[in-house]
mmCIF file of C-alpha atoms in Angstrom:
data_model
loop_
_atom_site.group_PDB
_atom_site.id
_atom_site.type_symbol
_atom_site.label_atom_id
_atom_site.label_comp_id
_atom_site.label_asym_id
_atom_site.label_seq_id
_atom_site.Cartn_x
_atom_site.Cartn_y
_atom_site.Cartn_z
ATOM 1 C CA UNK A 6 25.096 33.468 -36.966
ATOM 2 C CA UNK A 7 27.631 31.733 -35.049
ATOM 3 C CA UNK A 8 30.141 32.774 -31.917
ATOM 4 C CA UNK A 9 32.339 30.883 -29.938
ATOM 5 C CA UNK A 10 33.969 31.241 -26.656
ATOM 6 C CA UNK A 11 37.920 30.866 -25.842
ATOM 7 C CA UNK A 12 38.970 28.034 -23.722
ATOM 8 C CA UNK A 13 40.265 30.218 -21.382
ATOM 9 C CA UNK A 14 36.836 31.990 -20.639
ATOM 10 C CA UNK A 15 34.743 28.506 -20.932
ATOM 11 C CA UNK A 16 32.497 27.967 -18.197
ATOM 12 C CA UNK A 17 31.589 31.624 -16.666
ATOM 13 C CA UNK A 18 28.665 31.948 -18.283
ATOM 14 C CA UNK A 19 29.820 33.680 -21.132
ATOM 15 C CA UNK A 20 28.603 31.351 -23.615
ATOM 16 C CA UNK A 21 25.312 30.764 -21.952
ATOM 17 C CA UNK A 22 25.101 35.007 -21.916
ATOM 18 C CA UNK A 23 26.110 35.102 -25.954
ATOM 19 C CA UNK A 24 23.106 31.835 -26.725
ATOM 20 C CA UNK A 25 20.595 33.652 -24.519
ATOM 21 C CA UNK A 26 20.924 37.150 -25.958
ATOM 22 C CA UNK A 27 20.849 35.164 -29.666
ATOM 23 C CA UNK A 28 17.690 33.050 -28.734
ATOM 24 C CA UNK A 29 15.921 36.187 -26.802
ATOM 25 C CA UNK A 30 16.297 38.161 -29.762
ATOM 26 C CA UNK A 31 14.300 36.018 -32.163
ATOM 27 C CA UNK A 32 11.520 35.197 -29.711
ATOM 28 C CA UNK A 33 8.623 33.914 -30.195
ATOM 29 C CA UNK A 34 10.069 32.538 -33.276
ATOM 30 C CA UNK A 35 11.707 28.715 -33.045
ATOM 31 C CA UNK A 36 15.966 28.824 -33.046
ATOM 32 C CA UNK A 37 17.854 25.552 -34.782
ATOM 33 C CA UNK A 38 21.049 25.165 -34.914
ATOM 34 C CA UNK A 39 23.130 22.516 -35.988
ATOM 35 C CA UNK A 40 26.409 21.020 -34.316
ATOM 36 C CA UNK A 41 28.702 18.080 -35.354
ATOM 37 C CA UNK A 42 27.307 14.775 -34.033
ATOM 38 C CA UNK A 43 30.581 13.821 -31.924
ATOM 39 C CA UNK A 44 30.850 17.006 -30.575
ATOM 40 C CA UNK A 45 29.357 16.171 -26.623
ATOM 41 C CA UNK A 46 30.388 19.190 -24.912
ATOM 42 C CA UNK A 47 28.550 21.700 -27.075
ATOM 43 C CA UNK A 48 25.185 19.287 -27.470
ATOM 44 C CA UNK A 49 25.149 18.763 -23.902
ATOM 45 C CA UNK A 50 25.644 22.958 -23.540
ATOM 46 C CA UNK A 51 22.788 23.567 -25.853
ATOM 47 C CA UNK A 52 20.192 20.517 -24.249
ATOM 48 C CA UNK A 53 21.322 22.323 -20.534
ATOM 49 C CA UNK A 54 20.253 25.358 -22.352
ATOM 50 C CA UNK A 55 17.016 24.371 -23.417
ATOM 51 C CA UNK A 56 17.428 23.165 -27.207
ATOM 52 C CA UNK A 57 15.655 18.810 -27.929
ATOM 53 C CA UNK A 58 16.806 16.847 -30.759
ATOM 54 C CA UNK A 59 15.434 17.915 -34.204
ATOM 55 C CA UNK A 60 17.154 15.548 -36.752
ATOM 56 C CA UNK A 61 19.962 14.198 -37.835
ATOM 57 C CA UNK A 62 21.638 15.723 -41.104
ATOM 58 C CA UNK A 63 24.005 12.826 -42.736
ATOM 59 C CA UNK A 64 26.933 13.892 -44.144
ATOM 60 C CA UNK A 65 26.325 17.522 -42.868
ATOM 61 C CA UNK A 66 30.290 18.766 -42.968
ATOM 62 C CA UNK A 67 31.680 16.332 -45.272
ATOM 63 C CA UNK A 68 31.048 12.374 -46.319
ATOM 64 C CA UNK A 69 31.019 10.594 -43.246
ATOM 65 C CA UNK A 70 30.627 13.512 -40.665
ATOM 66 C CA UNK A 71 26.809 14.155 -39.470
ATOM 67 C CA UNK A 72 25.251 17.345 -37.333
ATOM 68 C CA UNK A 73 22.041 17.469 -35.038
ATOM 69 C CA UNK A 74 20.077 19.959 -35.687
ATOM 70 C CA UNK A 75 18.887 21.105 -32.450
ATOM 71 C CA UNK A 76 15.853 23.203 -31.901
ATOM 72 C CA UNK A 77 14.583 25.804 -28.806
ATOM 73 C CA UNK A 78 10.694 26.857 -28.984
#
């Protein structure tokens, strides 16, 4: 599953509301996700959210590009 916000409704809590509602659901189960290593804003939205470094996945979009995988437990 994946969801994104619009920029023009970034930083009202709707994102935090969509992760929540994802992450509740699957409880008491671990949740990883995985998000492009340079992208800051959305790792440091998921570590404010409660998600550590998992690993790192080399050449995770394409040769050259690498994801985190995150993970919330």
């Amino acid at each position: 599953a994946g969801f994104a916000v619009h920029p023009d409704h970034r930083r009202n809590g709707v994102g935090t509301l969509l992760l929540n509602k994802t992450t509740d659901y699957y409880l008491p189960l671990p949740t990883t996700l995985n998000v492009m290593i340079t992208n800051k804003s959305a790792t440091a939205f998921y570590r404010k959210n409660g998600f550590t470094k998992y690993t790192k996945l080399k050449n995770y979009y394409e040769r050259g590009l690498h994801a985190l995988q995150l993970i919330k437990k």
